[in-house]
Every structure is written in structure tokens, then in C-alpha cells.
PDB file of C-alpha atoms in Angstrom:
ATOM      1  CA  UNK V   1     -13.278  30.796 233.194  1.00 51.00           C
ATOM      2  CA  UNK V   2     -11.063  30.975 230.215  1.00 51.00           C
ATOM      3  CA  UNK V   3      -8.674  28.627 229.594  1.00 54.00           C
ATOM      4  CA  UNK V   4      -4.927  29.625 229.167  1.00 61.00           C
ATOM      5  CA  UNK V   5      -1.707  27.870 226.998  1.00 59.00           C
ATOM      6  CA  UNK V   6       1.069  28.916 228.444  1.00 64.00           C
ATOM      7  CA  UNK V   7       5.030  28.899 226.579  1.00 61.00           C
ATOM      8  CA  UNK V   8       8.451  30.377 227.458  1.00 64.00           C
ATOM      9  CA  UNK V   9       9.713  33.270 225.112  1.00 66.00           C
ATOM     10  CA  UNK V  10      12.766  32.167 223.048  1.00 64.00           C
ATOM     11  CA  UNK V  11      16.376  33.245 223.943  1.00 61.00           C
ATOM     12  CA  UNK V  12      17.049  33.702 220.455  1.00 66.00           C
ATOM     13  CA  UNK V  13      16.797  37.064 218.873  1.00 64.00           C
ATOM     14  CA  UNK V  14      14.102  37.248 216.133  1.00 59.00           C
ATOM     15  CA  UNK V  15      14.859  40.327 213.886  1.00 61.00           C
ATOM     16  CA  UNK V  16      12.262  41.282 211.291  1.00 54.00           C
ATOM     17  CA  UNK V  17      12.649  43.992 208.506  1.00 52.00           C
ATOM     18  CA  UNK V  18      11.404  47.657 210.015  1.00 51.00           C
ATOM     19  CA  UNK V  19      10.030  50.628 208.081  1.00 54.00           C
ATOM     20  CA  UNK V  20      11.762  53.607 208.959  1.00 57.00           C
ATOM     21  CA  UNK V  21       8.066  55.351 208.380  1.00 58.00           C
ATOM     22  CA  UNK V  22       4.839  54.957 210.667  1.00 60.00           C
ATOM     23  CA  UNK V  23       2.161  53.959 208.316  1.00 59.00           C
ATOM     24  CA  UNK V  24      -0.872  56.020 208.333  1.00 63.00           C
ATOM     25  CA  UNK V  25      -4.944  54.359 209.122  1.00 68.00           C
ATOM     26  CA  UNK V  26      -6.695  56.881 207.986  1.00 64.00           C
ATOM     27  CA  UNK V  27      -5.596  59.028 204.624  1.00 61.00           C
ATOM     28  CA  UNK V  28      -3.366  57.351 202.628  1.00 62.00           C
ATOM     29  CA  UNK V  29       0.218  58.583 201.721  1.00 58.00           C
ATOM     30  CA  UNK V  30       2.696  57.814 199.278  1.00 59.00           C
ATOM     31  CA  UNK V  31       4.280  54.443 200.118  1.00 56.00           C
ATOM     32  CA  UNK V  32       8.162  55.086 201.377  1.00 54.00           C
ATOM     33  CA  UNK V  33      10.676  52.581 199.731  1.00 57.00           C
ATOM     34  CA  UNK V  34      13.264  52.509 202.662  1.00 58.00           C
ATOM     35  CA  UNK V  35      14.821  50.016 204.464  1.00 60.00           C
ATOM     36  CA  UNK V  36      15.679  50.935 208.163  1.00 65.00           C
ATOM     37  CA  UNK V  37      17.613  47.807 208.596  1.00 71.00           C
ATOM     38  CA  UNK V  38      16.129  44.402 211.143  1.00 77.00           C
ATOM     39  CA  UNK V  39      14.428  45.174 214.280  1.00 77.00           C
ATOM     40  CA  UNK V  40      14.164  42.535 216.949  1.00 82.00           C
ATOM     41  CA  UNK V  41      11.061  41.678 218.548  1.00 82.00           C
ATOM     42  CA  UNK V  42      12.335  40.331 221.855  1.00 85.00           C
ATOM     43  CA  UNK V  43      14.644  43.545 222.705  1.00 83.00           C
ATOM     44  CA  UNK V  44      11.445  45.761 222.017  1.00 85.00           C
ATOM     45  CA  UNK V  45       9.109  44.091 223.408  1.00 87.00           C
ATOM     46  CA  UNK V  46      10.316  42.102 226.512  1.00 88.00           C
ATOM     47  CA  UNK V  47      12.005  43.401 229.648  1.00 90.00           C
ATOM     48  CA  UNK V  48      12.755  40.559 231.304  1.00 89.00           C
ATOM     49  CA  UNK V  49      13.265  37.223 229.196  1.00 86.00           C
ATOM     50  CA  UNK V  50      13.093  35.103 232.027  1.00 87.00           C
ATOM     51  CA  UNK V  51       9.931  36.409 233.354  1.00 90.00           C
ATOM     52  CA  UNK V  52       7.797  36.886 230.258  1.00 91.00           C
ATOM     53  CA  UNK V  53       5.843  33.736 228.737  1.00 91.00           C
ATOM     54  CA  UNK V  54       3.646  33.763 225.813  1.00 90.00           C
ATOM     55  CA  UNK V  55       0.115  32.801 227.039  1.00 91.00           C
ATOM     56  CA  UNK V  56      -2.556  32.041 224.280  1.00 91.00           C
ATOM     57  CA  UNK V  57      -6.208  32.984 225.212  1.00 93.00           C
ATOM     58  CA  UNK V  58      -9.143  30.948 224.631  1.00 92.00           C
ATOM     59  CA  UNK V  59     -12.288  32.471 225.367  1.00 94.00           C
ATOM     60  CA  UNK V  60     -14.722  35.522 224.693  1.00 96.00           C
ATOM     61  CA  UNK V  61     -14.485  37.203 227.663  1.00 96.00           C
ATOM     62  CA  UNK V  62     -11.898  39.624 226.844  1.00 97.00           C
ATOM     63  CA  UNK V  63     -13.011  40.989 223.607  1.00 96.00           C
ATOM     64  CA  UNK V  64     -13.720  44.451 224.925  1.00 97.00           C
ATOM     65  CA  UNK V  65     -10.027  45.442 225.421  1.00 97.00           C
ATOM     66  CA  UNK V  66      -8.798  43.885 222.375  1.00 96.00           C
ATOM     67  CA  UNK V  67      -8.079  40.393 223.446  1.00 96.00           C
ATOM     68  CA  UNK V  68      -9.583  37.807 221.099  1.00 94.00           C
ATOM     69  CA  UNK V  69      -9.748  33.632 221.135  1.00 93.00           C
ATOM     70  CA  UNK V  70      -6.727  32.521 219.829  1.00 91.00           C
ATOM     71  CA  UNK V  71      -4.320  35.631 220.597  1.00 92.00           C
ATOM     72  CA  UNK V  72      -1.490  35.549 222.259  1.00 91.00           C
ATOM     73  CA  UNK V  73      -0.194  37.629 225.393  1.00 92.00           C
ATOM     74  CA  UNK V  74       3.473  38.500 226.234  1.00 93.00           C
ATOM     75  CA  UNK V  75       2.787  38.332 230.163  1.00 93.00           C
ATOM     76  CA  UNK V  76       5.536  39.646 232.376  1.00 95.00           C
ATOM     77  CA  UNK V  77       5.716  37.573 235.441  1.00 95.00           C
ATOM     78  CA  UNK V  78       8.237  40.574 237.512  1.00 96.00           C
ATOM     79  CA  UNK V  79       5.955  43.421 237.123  1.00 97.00           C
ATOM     80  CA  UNK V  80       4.295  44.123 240.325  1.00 97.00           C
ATOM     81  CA  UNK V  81       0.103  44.187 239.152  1.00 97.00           C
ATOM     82  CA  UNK V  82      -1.822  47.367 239.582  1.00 97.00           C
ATOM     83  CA  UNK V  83      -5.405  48.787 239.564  1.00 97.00           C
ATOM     84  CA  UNK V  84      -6.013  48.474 235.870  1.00 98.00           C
ATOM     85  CA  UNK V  85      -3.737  45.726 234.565  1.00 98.00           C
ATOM     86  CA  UNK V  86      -4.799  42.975 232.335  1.00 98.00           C
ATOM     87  CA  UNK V  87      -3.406  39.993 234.652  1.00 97.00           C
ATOM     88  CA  UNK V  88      -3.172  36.156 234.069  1.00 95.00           C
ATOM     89  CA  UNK V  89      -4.923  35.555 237.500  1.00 94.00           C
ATOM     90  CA  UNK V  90      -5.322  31.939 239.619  1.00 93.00           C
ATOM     91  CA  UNK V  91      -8.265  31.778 241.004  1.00 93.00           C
ATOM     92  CA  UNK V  92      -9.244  28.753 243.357  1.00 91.00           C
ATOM     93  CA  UNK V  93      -6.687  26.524 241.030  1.00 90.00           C
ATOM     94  CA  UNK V  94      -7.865  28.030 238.064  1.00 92.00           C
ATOM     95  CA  UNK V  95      -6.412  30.421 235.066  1.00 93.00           C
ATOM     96  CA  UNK V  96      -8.118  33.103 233.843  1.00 95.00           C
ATOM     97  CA  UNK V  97      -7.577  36.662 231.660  1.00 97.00           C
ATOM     98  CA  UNK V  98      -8.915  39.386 232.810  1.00 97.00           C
ATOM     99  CA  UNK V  99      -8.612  43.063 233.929  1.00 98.00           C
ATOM    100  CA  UNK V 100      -7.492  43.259 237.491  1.00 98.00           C
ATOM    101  CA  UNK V 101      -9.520  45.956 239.527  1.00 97.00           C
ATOM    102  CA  UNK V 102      -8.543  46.654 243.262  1.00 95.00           C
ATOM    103  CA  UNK V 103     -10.325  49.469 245.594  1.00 91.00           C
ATOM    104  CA  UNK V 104     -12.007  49.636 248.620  1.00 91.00           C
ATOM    105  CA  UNK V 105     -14.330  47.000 247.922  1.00 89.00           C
ATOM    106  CA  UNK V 106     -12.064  44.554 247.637  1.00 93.00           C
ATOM    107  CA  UNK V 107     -10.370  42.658 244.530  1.00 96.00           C
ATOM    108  CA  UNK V 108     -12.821  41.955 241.701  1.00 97.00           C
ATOM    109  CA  UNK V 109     -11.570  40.509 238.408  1.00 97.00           C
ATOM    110  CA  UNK V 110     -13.048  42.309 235.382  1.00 97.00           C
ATOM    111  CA  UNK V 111     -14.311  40.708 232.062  1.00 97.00           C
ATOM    112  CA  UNK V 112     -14.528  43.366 229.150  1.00 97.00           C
ATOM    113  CA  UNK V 113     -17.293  41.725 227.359  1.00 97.00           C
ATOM    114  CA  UNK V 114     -20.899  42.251 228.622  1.00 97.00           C
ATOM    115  CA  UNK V 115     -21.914  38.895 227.892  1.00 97.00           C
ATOM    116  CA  UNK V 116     -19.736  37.574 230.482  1.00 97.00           C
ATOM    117  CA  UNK V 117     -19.872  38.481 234.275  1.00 96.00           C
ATOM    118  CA  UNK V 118     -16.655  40.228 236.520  1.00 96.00           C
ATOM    119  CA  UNK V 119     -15.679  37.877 239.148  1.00 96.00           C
ATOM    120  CA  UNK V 120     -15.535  39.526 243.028  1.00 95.00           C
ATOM    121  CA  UNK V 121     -12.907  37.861 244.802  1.00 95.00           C
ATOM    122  CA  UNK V 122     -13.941  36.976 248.220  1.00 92.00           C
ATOM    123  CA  UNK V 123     -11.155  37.681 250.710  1.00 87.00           C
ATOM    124  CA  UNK V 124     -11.173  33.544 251.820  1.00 82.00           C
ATOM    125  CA  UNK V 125     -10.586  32.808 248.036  1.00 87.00           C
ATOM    126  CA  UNK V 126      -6.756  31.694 246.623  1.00 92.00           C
ATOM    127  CA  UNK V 127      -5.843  34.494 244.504  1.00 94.00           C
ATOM    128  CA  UNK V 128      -2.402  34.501 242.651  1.00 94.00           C
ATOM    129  CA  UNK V 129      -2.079  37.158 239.968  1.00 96.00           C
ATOM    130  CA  UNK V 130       0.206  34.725 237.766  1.00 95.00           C
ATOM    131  CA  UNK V 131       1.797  37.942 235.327  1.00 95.00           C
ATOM    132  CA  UNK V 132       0.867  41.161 233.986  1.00 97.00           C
ATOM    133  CA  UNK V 133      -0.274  40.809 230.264  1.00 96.00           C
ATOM    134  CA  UNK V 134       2.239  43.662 228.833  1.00 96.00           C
ATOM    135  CA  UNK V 135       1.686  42.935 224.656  1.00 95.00           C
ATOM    136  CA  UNK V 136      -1.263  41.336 222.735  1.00 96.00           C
ATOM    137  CA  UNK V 137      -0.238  39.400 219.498  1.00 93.00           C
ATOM    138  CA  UNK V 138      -3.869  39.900 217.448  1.00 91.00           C
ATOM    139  CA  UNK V 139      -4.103  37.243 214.495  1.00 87.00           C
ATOM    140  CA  UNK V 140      -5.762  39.828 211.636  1.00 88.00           C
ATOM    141  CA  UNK V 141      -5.371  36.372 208.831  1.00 83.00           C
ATOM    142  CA  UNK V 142      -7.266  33.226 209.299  1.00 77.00           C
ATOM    143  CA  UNK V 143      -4.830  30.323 210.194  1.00 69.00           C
ATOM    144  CA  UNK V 144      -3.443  27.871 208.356  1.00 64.00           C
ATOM    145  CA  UNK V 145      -1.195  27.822 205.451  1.00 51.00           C
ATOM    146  CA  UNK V 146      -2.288  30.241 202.387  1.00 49.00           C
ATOM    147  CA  UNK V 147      -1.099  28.297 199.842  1.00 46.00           C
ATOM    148  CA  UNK V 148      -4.011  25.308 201.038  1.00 44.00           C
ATOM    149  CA  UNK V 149      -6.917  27.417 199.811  1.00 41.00           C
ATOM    150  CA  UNK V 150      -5.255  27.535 196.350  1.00 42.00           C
ATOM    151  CA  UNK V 151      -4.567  23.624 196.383  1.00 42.00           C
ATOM    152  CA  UNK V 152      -7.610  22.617 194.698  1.00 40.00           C
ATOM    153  CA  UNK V 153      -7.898  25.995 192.239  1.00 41.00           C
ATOM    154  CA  UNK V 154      -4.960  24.409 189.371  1.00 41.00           C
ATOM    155  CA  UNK V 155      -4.104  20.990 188.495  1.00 41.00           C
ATOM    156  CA  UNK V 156      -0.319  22.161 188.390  1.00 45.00           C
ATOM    157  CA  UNK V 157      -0.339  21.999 192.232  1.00 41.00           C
ATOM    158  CA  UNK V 158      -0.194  24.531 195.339  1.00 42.00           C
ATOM    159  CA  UNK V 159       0.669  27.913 194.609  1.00 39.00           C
ATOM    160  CA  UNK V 160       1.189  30.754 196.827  1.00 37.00           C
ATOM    161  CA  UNK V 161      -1.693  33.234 197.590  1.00 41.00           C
ATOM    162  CA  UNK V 162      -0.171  36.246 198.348  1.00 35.00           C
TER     163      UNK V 162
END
């Protein structure tokens, strides 16, 4: 099973600067120079602050619907799970990611990589679907400090990358 950090989300608003344009993937546009004032993170995407935790994956299993080693989940512990979800699940004592699938058959826990089985729940197991994942915060830049690649490049000292 994958193994799960878990941390509360901050009280404290955490406003960022917001484009008042949606910025095209596939043909590119002319670049808009506005400024649509801050946007905070925490009103958009939480909906109940003292039910949502930030849960970092570790793991493969999970790389079909997006969900990569090392990201992080908003998971909302007041939403009621449903056919479908992505759940942080407790299986037998144990975490685990995955999507939760429920039907006649009975409760099976789904992996979305191939290389990595979906876990049947037998009805004597202890099941506890922990939260329901509701965001996915996907690292696209290697971690670690940019300025530490450069350290070595000039004699003058760090300098920033970007």
C-alpha cells in the first residue's frame, strides 16, 4: 500500500496574484497584461477548513488519474464518499490512495496504474474511508531551491535561475 503524510490546512488566508484571462494549451495568444487583483487559495479551494488536510502521496499506484509520488491532496474529511471518488481509505490499520468503487460486488479499492493490483475489500475487513481527495497539488519543477543548481556555475556566488 502507499504510504500517506498527512497535515492540517492553514487558517490563514494565502492570496496569490490572478490573471483575469484563462491561458490557452494549445494555440498560443497574445499574452494579456492585467492584473485582476489576489485570489485566495483556501476560499477557492476548501469548503470546510476544519475538515480538509493536505495529504502527500508516496507511491506509483495512482499515476493513471493524475496523482504522482510526491503530490499533494486537499482531502475533505465531511464529504460523504461515492462510487467514483478518489478516497484516503484505512484498510486493516493501513493508509492508502486510491479510487473508491462500490456495486453489487461489494467494495473494491481501485489503483489507476496497471502495474499495481485493485484491492477487493472483503466484507470481515476494517474499512474506514478516511476523506474524499477533492484537489491534487501536481509538482511540474523538480524540488529544491533553483538558485542551488546555479551555485557552482560563477565564482560571484548563487544567483537566481529564473
Amino acid at each position: 500500500m502507499s504510504s500517506v503524510l498527512v497535515f492540517p490546512v492553514a487558517a490563514s488566508p494565502l492570496p496569490l496574484l490572478h490573471a483575469p484571462v484563462a491561458v490557452p494549451a494549445g494555440f498560443p495568444s497574445p499574452a494579456q497584461d492585467w492584473y485582476d487583483g489576489p485570489i485566495d487559495l483556501t476560499a477557492e479551494l476548501v469548503k470546510d477548513q476544519a475538515a480538509t488536510f493536505v495529504v502527500r502521496v508516496a507511491g506509483h499506484s495512482m499515476e493513471g488519474a493524475g496523482i504522482s509520488d510526491g503530490d499533494e491532496l486537499l482531502v475533505d474529511r465531511s464529504l460523504t464518499p461515492k462510487d467514483g471518488d478518489v478516497v484516503v481509505a484505512v484498510l486493516d490499520g493501513e493508509l492508502t490512495v486510491k479510487r473508491l468503487a462500490t456495486g453489487p460486488g461489494g467494495v473494491v479499492l481501485r489503483s489507476a496504474n496497471p502495474a499495481y493490483p485493485d484491492i477487493p475489500v472483503p466484507e470481515a475487513a476494517d474499512l474506514l474511508i478516511w476523506g474524499v481527495a477533492t484537489f491534487c497539488i501536481h509538482h511540474l519543477r523538480a524540488r529544491g531551491s533553483s538558485h542551488q543548481m546555479h551555485e557552482s556555475a560563477t565564482s560571484k556566488g548563487p544567483r537566481r535561475a529564473d
